[in-house]
Amino acid sequence: MGTYALTGGASGIGASLAKLLREQGDKVINVDLRDADVIADLSSPAGRQAAITGVRALAPEGLDGLVPLAGIPAGGPPGTLITAVNYFGTVEVVEGLRDLLADKQGVIVLLCSNSAPMSSPGGPLLDALLAHDEPLALKIAAENDDGLHYMVGKRALAYWMRRNAMAYAREGIRMNAVAPGPVNTPMTKPLFDNPEMAQIMKHLIDATPLARAGEPEEISRVIRFLLGPDSSYICGSVLYIDGGYDAATRTDLV
Ligand SMILES: NC(=O)c1ccc[n+]([C@@H]2O[C@H](COP(=O)([O-])OP(=O)(O)OC[C@H]3O[C@@H](n4cnc5c(N)ncnc54)[C@H](O)[C@@H]3O)[C@@H](O)[C@H]2O)c1
């Protein structure tokens, strides 16, 4: 029985993961805007600090795992909000709980996306994220209306995870990421319901070998595996859980 902190555990993939962990007897501390053990808004530095303080109060013994799932979708919300929550709301919470994870030789699983490779491998927003310069990143995000904020943020998270896997592992913390394709959750429902976006989603699914969207449990079960002892030699990996879309579209990567 372990102690796991999640962000975004009130809905979708996070709610599914919280259920799986609780069913196996683990203690789950959920941080979210609502229906959570710690109510905090991860879009601001003050909200992130409240999240860190709240988790610390509930897990003084340390953490066996941390899964920051809180996220804002592409295709509607402002790019600044997507950038603040998806990137800074993840990295700052991970860094702020790092010592609690080291205390119990814990595991981190980040939520990337199979859409990350659709963004450019370089660029000013990506650079500002990786420099951890939030004011500059938000300025660039506000000025830029290319609609790629979500993908760039997820690419930056994957880079951040791989760049930091060594330092975390040296403290006994194993860190990986999952990169889901479209999953049927409250995040994607508006996309499937909007006729214009539904065409894009159909195009993505037509290009997916398994020819369907995923279900939350198909992601949360893999995260549970990455949190557990059966994945003890997996470190620094981005695991695509996308019905084969990445293999079909970036075939010759190894
Ligand atoms: N659903 C997909 O198709 C898909 C695909 C790839 C990656 N992902 C990633 O998986 C994660 C979970 O996605 P989901 O589909 O379960 O989404 P969801 O919308 O069902 O759940 C997201 C949760 O994040 C919380 N949240 C949003 N903004 C917050 C804030 N400012 N502070 C605190 N909590 C906040 C929401 O309240 C919600 O409970 C996200 O990081 C998402 O980017 C999802």
Short mmCIF file of C-alpha atoms and ligand atoms in Angstrom, two decimals:
data_model
loop_
_atom_site.label_atom_id
_atom_site.label_comp_id
_atom_site.label_asym_id
_atom_site.label_seq_id
_atom_site.Cartn_x
_atom_site.Cartn_y
_atom_site.Cartn_z
CA MET A 1 0.00 0.00 0.00
CA GLY A 2 1.52 3.28 -1.09
CA THR A 3 0.82 7.00 -1.07
CA TYR A 4 0.28 8.62 -4.47
CA ALA A 5 -0.34 12.25 -5.37
CA LEU A 6 -2.25 13.10 -8.53
CA THR A 7 -3.20 16.40 -10.06
CA GLY A 8 -6.32 16.50 -12.22
CA GLY A 9 -7.69 13.38 -10.55
CA ALA A 10 -11.28 14.66 -10.49
CA SER A 11 -11.97 13.79 -14.12
CA GLY A 12 -11.07 11.61 -17.08
CA ILE A 13 -7.82 9.63 -16.99
CA GLY A 14 -6.94 10.94 -13.52
CA ALA A 15 -10.28 9.85 -12.02
CA SER A 16 -9.79 6.42 -13.57
CA LEU A 17 -6.26 6.17 -12.12
CA ALA A 18 -7.42 7.31 -8.66
CA LYS A 19 -10.07 4.56 -8.71
CA LEU A 20 -7.55 1.87 -9.71
CA LEU A 21 -5.08 2.90 -7.01
CA ARG A 22 -7.73 3.13 -4.29
CA GLU A 23 -9.08 -0.31 -5.31
CA GLN A 24 -5.65 -1.83 -4.67
CA GLY A 25 -5.52 -0.18 -1.23
CA ASP A 26 -3.30 2.82 -1.97
CA LYS A 27 -3.77 6.27 -0.43
CA VAL A 28 -4.50 8.85 -3.14
CA ILE A 29 -4.09 12.59 -2.64
CA ASN A 30 -5.81 14.44 -5.43
CA VAL A 31 -5.12 18.08 -6.33
CA ASP A 32 -7.73 19.72 -8.54
CA LEU A 33 -10.00 22.73 -8.96
CA ARG A 34 -12.88 20.77 -7.40
CA ASP A 35 -13.74 17.36 -5.88
CA ALA A 36 -10.21 17.01 -4.49
CA ASP A 37 -8.24 16.54 -1.28
CA VAL A 38 -6.31 19.69 -2.11
CA ILE A 39 -8.17 22.42 -3.98
CA ALA A 40 -5.65 24.44 -5.96
CA ASP A 41 -5.47 26.27 -9.28
CA LEU A 42 -2.28 25.23 -11.06
CA SER A 43 -2.45 28.11 -13.53
CA SER A 44 -0.58 30.44 -11.15
CA PRO A 45 2.61 30.20 -9.07
CA ALA A 46 0.55 30.82 -5.91
CA GLY A 47 -1.85 27.99 -6.80
CA ARG A 48 1.05 25.62 -7.46
CA GLN A 49 2.56 26.51 -4.09
CA ALA A 50 -0.82 25.84 -2.44
CA ALA A 51 -0.87 22.43 -4.15
CA ILE A 52 2.64 21.60 -2.92
CA THR A 53 1.87 22.75 0.63
CA GLY A 54 -1.39 20.80 0.66
CA VAL A 55 0.22 17.55 -0.51
CA ARG A 56 3.07 17.96 1.99
CA ALA A 57 0.56 18.27 4.84
CA LEU A 58 -1.19 15.06 3.76
CA ALA A 59 1.95 13.01 2.99
CA PRO A 60 4.56 13.83 5.64
CA GLU A 61 5.89 10.27 5.26
CA GLY A 62 6.80 10.86 1.61
CA LEU A 63 5.34 9.82 -1.74
CA ASP A 64 5.54 6.49 -3.57
CA GLY A 65 4.41 8.21 -6.73
CA LEU A 66 3.29 11.42 -8.40
CA VAL A 67 1.19 11.69 -11.55
CA PRO A 68 0.49 15.28 -12.65
CA LEU A 69 -2.47 14.91 -15.00
CA ALA A 70 -4.10 18.34 -14.71
CA GLY A 71 -4.39 19.75 -18.19
CA ILE A 72 -6.22 22.12 -20.52
CA PRO A 73 -7.17 20.97 -24.03
CA ALA A 74 -6.22 22.44 -27.37
CA GLY A 75 -8.92 23.91 -29.60
CA GLY A 76 -10.59 26.55 -27.41
CA PRO A 77 -8.95 27.78 -24.20
CA PRO A 78 -6.38 30.61 -24.43
CA GLY A 79 -2.84 29.56 -25.26
CA THR A 80 -1.60 31.31 -22.12
CA LEU A 81 -3.80 29.13 -19.89
CA ILE A 82 -2.75 25.97 -21.74
CA THR A 83 0.90 26.97 -21.29
CA ALA A 84 0.56 27.89 -17.61
CA VAL A 85 -1.32 24.77 -16.52
CA ASN A 86 0.06 22.06 -18.80
CA TYR A 87 3.76 22.91 -18.55
CA PHE A 88 4.42 25.07 -15.47
CA GLY A 89 1.58 23.42 -13.49
CA THR A 90 3.34 20.10 -14.06
CA VAL A 91 7.03 20.92 -13.70
CA GLU A 92 6.68 23.15 -10.64
CA VAL A 93 4.60 20.58 -8.76
CA VAL A 94 7.11 17.83 -9.62
CA GLU A 95 10.04 19.96 -8.47
CA GLY A 96 8.19 21.05 -5.33
CA LEU A 97 7.52 17.45 -4.25
CA ARG A 98 10.88 16.03 -5.34
CA ASP A 99 12.21 15.49 -1.81
CA LEU A 100 9.04 13.65 -0.74
CA LEU A 101 9.53 11.31 -3.72
CA ALA A 102 13.20 10.80 -2.88
CA ASP A 103 12.21 9.88 0.70
CA LYS A 104 10.32 6.81 -0.59
CA GLN A 105 12.26 6.13 -3.83
CA GLY A 106 9.09 7.14 -5.64
CA VAL A 107 8.01 7.11 -9.27
CA ILE A 108 6.81 9.96 -11.50
CA VAL A 109 4.68 9.55 -14.61
CA LEU A 110 4.11 12.67 -16.72
CA LEU A 111 1.24 13.15 -19.17
CA CYS A 112 2.58 14.00 -22.61
CA SER A 113 0.67 13.45 -25.85
CA ASN A 114 1.09 11.76 -29.21
CA SER A 115 0.31 15.21 -30.67
CA ALA A 116 3.64 16.61 -29.38
CA PRO A 117 5.57 15.54 -32.52
CA MET A 118 3.09 17.62 -34.61
CA SER A 119 4.87 20.75 -33.26
CA SER A 120 8.29 21.95 -34.38
CA PRO A 121 11.31 20.53 -32.51
CA GLY A 122 12.48 24.11 -31.83
CA GLY A 123 11.10 27.63 -31.50
CA PRO A 124 10.74 30.54 -29.09
CA LEU A 125 7.91 29.09 -26.99
CA LEU A 126 9.69 25.77 -26.57
CA ASP A 127 12.91 27.59 -25.64
CA ALA A 128 11.14 29.79 -23.06
CA LEU A 129 9.47 26.74 -21.48
CA LEU A 130 12.72 24.81 -21.21
CA ALA A 131 14.44 27.91 -19.77
CA HIS A 132 11.64 27.93 -17.17
CA ASP A 133 10.92 31.58 -18.01
CA GLU A 134 7.18 31.77 -17.35
CA PRO A 135 6.70 35.53 -18.03
CA LEU A 136 8.44 35.17 -21.42
CA ALA A 137 6.59 31.95 -22.27
CA LEU A 138 3.22 33.57 -21.47
CA LYS A 139 4.13 36.65 -23.55
CA ILE A 140 5.05 34.46 -26.53
CA ALA A 141 1.94 32.33 -26.02
CA ALA A 142 -0.28 35.44 -25.93
CA GLU A 143 1.22 36.87 -29.14
CA ASN A 144 1.07 33.58 -31.02
CA ASP A 145 -2.22 32.30 -32.44
CA ASP A 146 -0.94 29.26 -34.34
CA GLY A 147 -2.98 26.95 -32.08
CA LEU A 148 0.06 24.81 -31.30
CA HIS A 149 0.45 25.75 -27.60
CA TYR A 150 -0.83 22.36 -26.42
CA MET A 151 1.54 20.39 -28.65
CA VAL A 152 4.54 22.61 -27.84
CA GLY A 153 3.85 22.31 -24.10
CA LYS A 154 3.65 18.53 -24.32
CA ARG A 155 6.85 18.38 -26.39
CA ALA A 156 8.55 20.54 -23.74
CA LEU A 157 7.36 18.20 -20.99
CA ALA A 158 8.85 15.21 -22.82
CA TYR A 159 12.16 17.05 -23.27
CA TRP A 160 12.15 18.17 -19.63
CA MET A 161 11.50 14.61 -18.44
CA ARG A 162 14.32 13.13 -20.55
CA ARG A 163 16.77 15.89 -19.60
CA ASN A 164 16.04 15.38 -15.89
CA ALA A 165 15.67 11.59 -15.75
CA MET A 166 19.34 11.15 -14.79
CA ALA A 167 19.33 13.64 -11.91
CA TYR A 168 16.08 12.26 -10.50
CA ALA A 169 17.27 8.66 -10.84
CA ARG A 170 20.43 9.51 -8.90
CA GLU A 171 18.07 10.45 -6.03
CA GLY A 172 16.24 7.13 -6.42
CA ILE A 173 13.27 8.60 -8.31
CA ARG A 174 12.24 6.87 -11.53
CA MET A 175 10.60 9.17 -14.07
CA ASN A 176 8.74 8.32 -17.31
CA ALA A 177 5.93 9.74 -19.41
CA VAL A 178 2.95 8.44 -21.32
CA ALA A 179 1.84 9.93 -24.62
CA PRO A 180 -1.81 9.06 -25.23
CA GLY A 181 -3.68 9.59 -28.46
CA PRO A 182 -7.30 10.79 -28.36
CA VAL A 183 -9.05 9.34 -25.29
CA ASN A 184 -12.78 9.58 -24.56
CA THR A 185 -12.83 11.95 -21.57
CA PRO A 186 -14.51 15.28 -20.73
CA MET A 187 -11.43 16.93 -22.29
CA THR A 188 -12.07 15.54 -25.76
CA LYS A 189 -15.89 15.45 -25.75
CA PRO A 190 -16.21 19.08 -26.97
CA LEU A 191 -13.76 18.25 -29.77
CA PHE A 192 -15.82 15.26 -30.96
CA ASP A 193 -19.04 17.32 -30.58
CA ASN A 194 -17.79 20.31 -32.61
CA PRO A 195 -18.36 19.63 -36.34
CA GLU A 196 -15.14 21.36 -37.45
CA MET A 197 -12.96 19.69 -34.80
CA ALA A 198 -14.75 16.37 -35.28
CA GLN A 199 -13.40 16.29 -38.84
CA ILE A 200 -9.85 16.64 -37.50
CA MET A 201 -10.48 13.93 -34.90
CA LYS A 202 -11.88 11.64 -37.61
CA HIS A 203 -8.78 12.24 -39.70
CA LEU A 204 -6.57 11.29 -36.72
CA ILE A 205 -8.55 8.15 -36.01
CA ASP A 206 -8.56 7.14 -39.69
CA ALA A 207 -4.75 7.30 -39.52
CA THR A 208 -4.67 5.12 -36.37
CA PRO A 209 -4.01 1.39 -36.89
CA LEU A 210 -6.53 0.43 -34.19
CA ALA A 211 -9.02 2.91 -35.78
CA ARG A 212 -10.63 4.20 -32.58
CA ALA A 213 -10.14 6.56 -29.65
CA GLY A 214 -8.89 5.13 -26.35
CA GLU A 215 -10.78 4.75 -23.09
CA PRO A 216 -9.48 6.28 -19.82
CA GLU A 217 -8.79 2.83 -18.33
CA GLU A 218 -6.54 1.97 -21.26
CA ILE A 219 -4.28 4.83 -20.16
CA SER A 220 -4.63 4.54 -16.38
CA ARG A 221 -3.75 0.82 -16.41
CA VAL A 222 -0.46 1.62 -18.16
CA ILE A 223 0.26 4.42 -15.68
CA ARG A 224 -0.39 1.96 -12.85
CA PHE A 225 2.14 -0.41 -14.47
CA LEU A 226 4.71 2.43 -14.72
CA LEU A 227 4.14 3.27 -11.03
CA GLY A 228 4.62 -0.33 -9.94
CA PRO A 229 7.48 -2.83 -9.51
CA ASP A 230 6.90 -4.58 -12.87
CA SER A 231 8.35 -1.51 -14.63
CA SER A 232 11.38 -1.22 -12.31
CA TYR A 233 13.95 -0.89 -15.16
CA ILE A 234 11.98 1.61 -17.27
CA CYS A 235 13.38 5.11 -16.83
CA GLY A 236 13.26 8.21 -19.05
CA SER A 237 10.85 6.66 -21.57
CA VAL A 238 7.93 8.25 -23.37
CA LEU A 239 5.45 5.43 -23.87
CA TYR A 240 2.95 6.00 -26.68
CA ILE A 241 -0.55 4.70 -25.89
CA ASP A 242 -2.29 5.73 -29.05
CA GLY A 243 -3.57 2.73 -30.97
CA GLY A 244 -0.45 2.82 -33.14
CA TYR A 245 -0.83 6.36 -34.56
CA ASP A 246 2.76 7.32 -33.78
CA ALA A 247 4.12 4.13 -35.36
CA ALA A 248 2.01 4.72 -38.47
CA THR A 249 3.02 8.37 -38.87
CA ARG A 250 6.68 8.37 -37.73
CA THR A 251 7.46 4.88 -38.86
CA ASP A 252 11.25 4.71 -38.87
CA LEU A 253 11.96 6.16 -35.42
CA VAL A 254 13.65 3.81 -32.98
N1 LIG B 1 -7.97 12.89 -23.28
C1 LIG B 1 -7.04 12.83 -24.21
O1 LIG B 1 -7.33 12.56 -25.40
C2 LIG B 1 -5.60 13.06 -23.88
C3 LIG B 1 -4.62 12.75 -24.83
C4 LIG B 1 -3.28 13.00 -24.55
C5 LIG B 1 -2.92 13.53 -23.32
N2 LIG B 1 -3.90 13.84 -22.42
C6 LIG B 1 -3.48 14.43 -21.16
O2 LIG B 1 -3.97 13.66 -20.07
C7 LIG B 1 -4.24 14.52 -18.96
C8 LIG B 1 -5.65 14.25 -18.46
O3 LIG B 1 -6.55 14.49 -19.53
P1 LIG B 1 -8.10 14.10 -19.43
O4 LIG B 1 -8.54 13.83 -20.80
O5 LIG B 1 -8.31 13.12 -18.35
O6 LIG B 1 -8.71 15.54 -19.03
P2 LIG B 1 -9.96 15.98 -18.15
O7 LIG B 1 -10.39 17.29 -18.70
O8 LIG B 1 -10.97 14.89 -18.06
O9 LIG B 1 -9.30 16.18 -16.71
C9 LIG B 1 -8.38 17.21 -16.50
C10 LIG B 1 -8.42 17.61 -15.03
O10 LIG B 1 -7.50 18.68 -14.85
C11 LIG B 1 -8.10 19.60 -13.96
N3 LIG B 1 -7.55 20.94 -14.15
C12 LIG B 1 -7.68 21.72 -15.25
N4 LIG B 1 -7.15 22.93 -15.03
C13 LIG B 1 -6.66 22.91 -13.76
C14 LIG B 1 -6.02 23.88 -12.96
N5 LIG B 1 -5.79 25.13 -13.40
N6 LIG B 1 -5.67 23.52 -11.71
C15 LIG B 1 -5.93 22.29 -11.24
N7 LIG B 1 -6.54 21.32 -11.95
C16 LIG B 1 -6.92 21.65 -13.20
C17 LIG B 1 -9.58 19.57 -14.32
O11 LIG B 1 -10.39 20.10 -13.29
C18 LIG B 1 -9.81 18.09 -14.56
O12 LIG B 1 -10.19 17.41 -13.39
C19 LIG B 1 -4.02 15.95 -19.46
O13 LIG B 1 -2.73 16.38 -19.08
C20 LIG B 1 -4.09 15.81 -20.96
O14 LIG B 1 -3.38 16.81 -21.63
C21 LIG B 1 -5.22 13.60 -22.67
#
